[in-house]
Tab-separated table of C-alpha atoms in Angstrom:
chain	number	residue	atom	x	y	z
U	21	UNK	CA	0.000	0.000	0.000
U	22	UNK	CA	1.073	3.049	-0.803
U	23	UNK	CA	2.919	4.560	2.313
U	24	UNK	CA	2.264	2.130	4.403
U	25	UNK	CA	5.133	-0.535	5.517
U	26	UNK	CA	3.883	-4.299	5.650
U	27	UNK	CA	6.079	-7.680	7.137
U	28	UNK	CA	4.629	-10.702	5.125
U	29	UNK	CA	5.863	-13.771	6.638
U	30	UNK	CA	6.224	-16.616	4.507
U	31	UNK	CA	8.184	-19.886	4.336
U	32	UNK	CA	10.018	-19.760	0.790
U	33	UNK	CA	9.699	-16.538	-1.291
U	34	UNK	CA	10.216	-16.257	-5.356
U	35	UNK	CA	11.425	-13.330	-5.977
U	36	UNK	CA	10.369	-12.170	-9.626
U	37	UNK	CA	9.226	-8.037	-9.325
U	38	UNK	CA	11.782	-7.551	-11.953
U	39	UNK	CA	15.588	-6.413	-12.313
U	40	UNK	CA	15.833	-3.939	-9.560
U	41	UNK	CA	14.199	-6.301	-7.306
U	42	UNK	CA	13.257	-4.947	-3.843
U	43	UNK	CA	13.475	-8.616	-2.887
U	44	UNK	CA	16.589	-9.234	-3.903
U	45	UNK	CA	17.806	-6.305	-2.645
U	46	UNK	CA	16.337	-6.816	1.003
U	47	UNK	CA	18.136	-10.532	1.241
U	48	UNK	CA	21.650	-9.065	0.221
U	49	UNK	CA	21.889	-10.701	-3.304
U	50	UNK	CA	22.725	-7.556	-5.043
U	51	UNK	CA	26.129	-7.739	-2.650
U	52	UNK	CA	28.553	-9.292	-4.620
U	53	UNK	CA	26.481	-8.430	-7.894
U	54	UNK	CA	28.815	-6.580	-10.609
U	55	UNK	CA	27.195	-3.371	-12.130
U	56	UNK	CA	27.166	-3.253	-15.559
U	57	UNK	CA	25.736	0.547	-15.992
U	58	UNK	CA	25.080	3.132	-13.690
U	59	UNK	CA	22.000	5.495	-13.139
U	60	UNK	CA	22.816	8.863	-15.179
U	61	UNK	CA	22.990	6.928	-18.120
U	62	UNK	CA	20.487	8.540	-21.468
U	63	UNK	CA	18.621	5.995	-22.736
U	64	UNK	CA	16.618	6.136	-26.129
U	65	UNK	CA	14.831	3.516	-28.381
U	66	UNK	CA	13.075	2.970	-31.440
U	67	UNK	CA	10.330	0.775	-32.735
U	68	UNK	CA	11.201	-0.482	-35.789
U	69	UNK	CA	10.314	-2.573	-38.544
U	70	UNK	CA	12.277	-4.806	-41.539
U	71	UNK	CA	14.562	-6.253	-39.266
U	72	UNK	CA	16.288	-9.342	-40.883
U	73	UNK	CA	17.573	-11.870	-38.733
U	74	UNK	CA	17.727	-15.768	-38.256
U	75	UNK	CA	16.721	-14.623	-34.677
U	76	UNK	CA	13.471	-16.306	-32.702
U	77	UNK	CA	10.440	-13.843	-32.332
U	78	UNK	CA	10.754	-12.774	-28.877
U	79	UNK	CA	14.576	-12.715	-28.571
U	80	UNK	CA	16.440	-10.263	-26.852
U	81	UNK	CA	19.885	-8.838	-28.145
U	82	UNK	CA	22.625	-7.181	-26.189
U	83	UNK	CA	25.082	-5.830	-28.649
U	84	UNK	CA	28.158	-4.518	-27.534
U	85	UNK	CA	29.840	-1.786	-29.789
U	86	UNK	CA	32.556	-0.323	-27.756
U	87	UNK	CA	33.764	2.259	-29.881
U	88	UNK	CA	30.317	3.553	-30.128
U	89	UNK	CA	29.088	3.326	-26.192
U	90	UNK	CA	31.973	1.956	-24.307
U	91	UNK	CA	30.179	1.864	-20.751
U	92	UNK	CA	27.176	0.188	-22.123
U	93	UNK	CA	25.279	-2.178	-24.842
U	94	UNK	CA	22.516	-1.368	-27.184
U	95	UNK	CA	19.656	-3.776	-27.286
U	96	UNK	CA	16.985	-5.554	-29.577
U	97	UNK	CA	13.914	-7.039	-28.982
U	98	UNK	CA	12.300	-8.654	-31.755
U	99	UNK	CA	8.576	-8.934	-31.090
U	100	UNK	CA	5.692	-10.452	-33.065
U	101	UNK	CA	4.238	-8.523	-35.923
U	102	UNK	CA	7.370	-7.191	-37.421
U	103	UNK	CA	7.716	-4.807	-34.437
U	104	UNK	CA	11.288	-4.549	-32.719
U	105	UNK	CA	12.658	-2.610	-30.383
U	106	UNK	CA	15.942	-1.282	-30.939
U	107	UNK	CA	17.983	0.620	-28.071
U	108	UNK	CA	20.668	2.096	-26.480
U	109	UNK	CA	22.211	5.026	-24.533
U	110	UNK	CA	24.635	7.288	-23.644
U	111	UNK	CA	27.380	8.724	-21.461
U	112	UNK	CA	30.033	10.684	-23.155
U	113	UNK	CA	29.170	13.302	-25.743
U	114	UNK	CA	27.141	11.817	-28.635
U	115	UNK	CA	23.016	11.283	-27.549
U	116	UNK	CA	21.558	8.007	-27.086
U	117	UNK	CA	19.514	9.001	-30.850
U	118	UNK	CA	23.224	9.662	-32.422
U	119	UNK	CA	24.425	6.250	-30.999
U	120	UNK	CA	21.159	4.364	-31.851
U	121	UNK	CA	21.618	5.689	-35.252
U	122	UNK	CA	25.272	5.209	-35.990
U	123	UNK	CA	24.797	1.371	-34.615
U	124	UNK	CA	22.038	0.948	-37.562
U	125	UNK	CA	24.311	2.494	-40.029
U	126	UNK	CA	27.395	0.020	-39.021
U	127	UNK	CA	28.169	-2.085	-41.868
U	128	UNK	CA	28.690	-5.085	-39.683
U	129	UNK	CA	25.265	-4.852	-38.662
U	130	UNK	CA	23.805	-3.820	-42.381
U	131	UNK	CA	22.211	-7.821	-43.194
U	132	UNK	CA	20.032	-7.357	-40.631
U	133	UNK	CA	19.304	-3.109	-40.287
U	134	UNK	CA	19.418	-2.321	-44.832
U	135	UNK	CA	15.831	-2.360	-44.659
U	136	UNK	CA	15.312	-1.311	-41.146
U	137	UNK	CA	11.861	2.004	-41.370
U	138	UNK	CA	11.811	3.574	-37.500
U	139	UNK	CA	7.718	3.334	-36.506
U	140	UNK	CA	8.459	5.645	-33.802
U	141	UNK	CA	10.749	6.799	-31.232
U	142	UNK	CA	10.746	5.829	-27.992
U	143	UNK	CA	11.140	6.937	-24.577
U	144	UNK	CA	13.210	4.705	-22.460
U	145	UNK	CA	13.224	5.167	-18.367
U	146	UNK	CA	15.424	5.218	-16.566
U	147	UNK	CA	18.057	3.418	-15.830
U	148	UNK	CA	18.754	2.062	-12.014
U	149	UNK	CA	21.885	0.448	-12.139
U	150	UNK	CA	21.965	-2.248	-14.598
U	151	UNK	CA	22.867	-5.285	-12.878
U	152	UNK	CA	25.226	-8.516	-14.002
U	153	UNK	CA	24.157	-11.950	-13.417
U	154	UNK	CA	23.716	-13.608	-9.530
U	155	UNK	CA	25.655	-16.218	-9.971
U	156	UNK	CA	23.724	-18.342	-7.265
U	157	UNK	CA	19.994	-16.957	-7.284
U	158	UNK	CA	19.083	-18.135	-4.066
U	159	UNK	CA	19.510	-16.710	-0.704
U	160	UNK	CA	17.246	-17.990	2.924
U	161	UNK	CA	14.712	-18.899	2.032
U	162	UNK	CA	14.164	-16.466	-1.220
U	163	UNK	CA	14.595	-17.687	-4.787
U	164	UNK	CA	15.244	-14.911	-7.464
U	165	UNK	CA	13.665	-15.755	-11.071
U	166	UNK	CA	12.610	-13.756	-14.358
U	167	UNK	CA	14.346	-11.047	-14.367
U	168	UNK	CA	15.475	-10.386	-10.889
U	169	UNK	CA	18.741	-12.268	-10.903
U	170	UNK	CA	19.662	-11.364	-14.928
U	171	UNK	CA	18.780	-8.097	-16.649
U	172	UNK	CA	16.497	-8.999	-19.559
U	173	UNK	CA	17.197	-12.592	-18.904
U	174	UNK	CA	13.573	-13.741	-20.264
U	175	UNK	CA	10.849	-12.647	-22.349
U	176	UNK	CA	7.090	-14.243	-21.632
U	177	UNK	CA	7.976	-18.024	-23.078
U	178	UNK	CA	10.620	-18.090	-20.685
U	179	UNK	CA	9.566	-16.005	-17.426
U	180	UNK	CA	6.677	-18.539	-18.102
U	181	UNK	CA	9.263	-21.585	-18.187
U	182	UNK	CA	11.332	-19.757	-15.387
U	183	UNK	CA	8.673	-19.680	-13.055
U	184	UNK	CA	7.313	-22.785	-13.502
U	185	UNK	CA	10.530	-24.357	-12.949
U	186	UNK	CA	10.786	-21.622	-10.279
U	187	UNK	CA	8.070	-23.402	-8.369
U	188	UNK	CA	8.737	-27.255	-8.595
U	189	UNK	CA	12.594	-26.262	-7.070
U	190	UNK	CA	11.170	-24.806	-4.261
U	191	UNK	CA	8.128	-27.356	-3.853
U	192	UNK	CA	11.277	-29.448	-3.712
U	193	UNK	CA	13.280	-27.463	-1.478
U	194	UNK	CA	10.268	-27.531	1.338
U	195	UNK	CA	10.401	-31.238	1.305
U	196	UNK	CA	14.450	-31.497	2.155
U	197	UNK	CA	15.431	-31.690	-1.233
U	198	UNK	CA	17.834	-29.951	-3.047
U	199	UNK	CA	15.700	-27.810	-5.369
U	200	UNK	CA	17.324	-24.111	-4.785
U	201	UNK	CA	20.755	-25.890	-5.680
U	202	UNK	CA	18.668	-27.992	-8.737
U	203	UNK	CA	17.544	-24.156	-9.811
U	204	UNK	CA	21.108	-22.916	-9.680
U	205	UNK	CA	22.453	-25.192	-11.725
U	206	UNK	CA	19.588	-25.067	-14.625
U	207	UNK	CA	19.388	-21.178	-14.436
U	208	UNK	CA	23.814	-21.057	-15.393
């Protein structure tokens, strides 16, 4: 509730609200977590269409073009209908729109961007700190899934597959087993 403080009790906890997880952050799993980008960062996108890849609808794409954004990666999203979501940001000189642009003009890119027409520009929020992997996703008696414990890690086929497998671990885990550790291993 909105200014209100609440303490839930609760025997085992999935934590999935999402990369900047409160949850996470409450259980100290963030501790040892590098930081791939900090907060200050511009961010801009565009939805796009003609995209050409060999890619899955539904995959995300970190691309990493130092000599364009050294302190950060640009990103595609290819969703259904032809619509993708191409990204990126800034922290030196050039905007996030210049770097978004010169990454679609880059010949190594050009097989999938020659026929590339921008729908519309986007505003992108934003950032927190963009978070590496958690190597071990579990902590107590909270497991992280979906995105908490990997930026970006899933779109809706797998945050579908992530919880469900989310949930038999820790069914597992409640009976003596091993399931947090069984989670661990699957998620690397």
């Amino acid at each position: 509730r909105k200014g209100k403080e609440e303490t839930i009790e609760a025997k085992r906890v999935l934590a999935a609200d999402g990369h900047d997880s409160l949850i996470v952050k409450s259980v100290g799993l963030n501790e040892d977590r590098p930081v791939m980008a900090q907060s200050g960062m511009r961010l801009m996108g565009y939805q796009v269409e003609g995209v050409e890849t060999d890619l899955a609808m539904n995959a995300w794409v970190a691309l990493s073009v130092p000599s364009l954004n050294p302190r950060a990666n640009f990103w595609m999203y290819l969703q259904g209908g032809n619509r993708n979501i191409i990204g990126g940001g800034a922290t030196g000189d050039r905007s996030p729109q210049e770097n978004v642009d010169l990454l679609l003009q880059m010949p190594k890119f050009q097989p999938w961007f020659k026929n590339v027409r921008i729908v519309k520009k986007l505003a992108v929020a934003g950032p927190p700190p963009f978070y590496g992997p958690i190597m071990y996703p579990a902590k107590g008696n909270v497991l992280a899934i979906g995105d908490a414990p990997c930026m970006i890690e899933v779109t809706n086929p797998g945050a579908i597959a992530r919880g469900y497998y989310g949930v038999q671990c820790t069914i597992k885990e409640m009976n003596g087993g091993a399931g947090y550790q069984d989670y661990a291993d699957w998620f690397r």
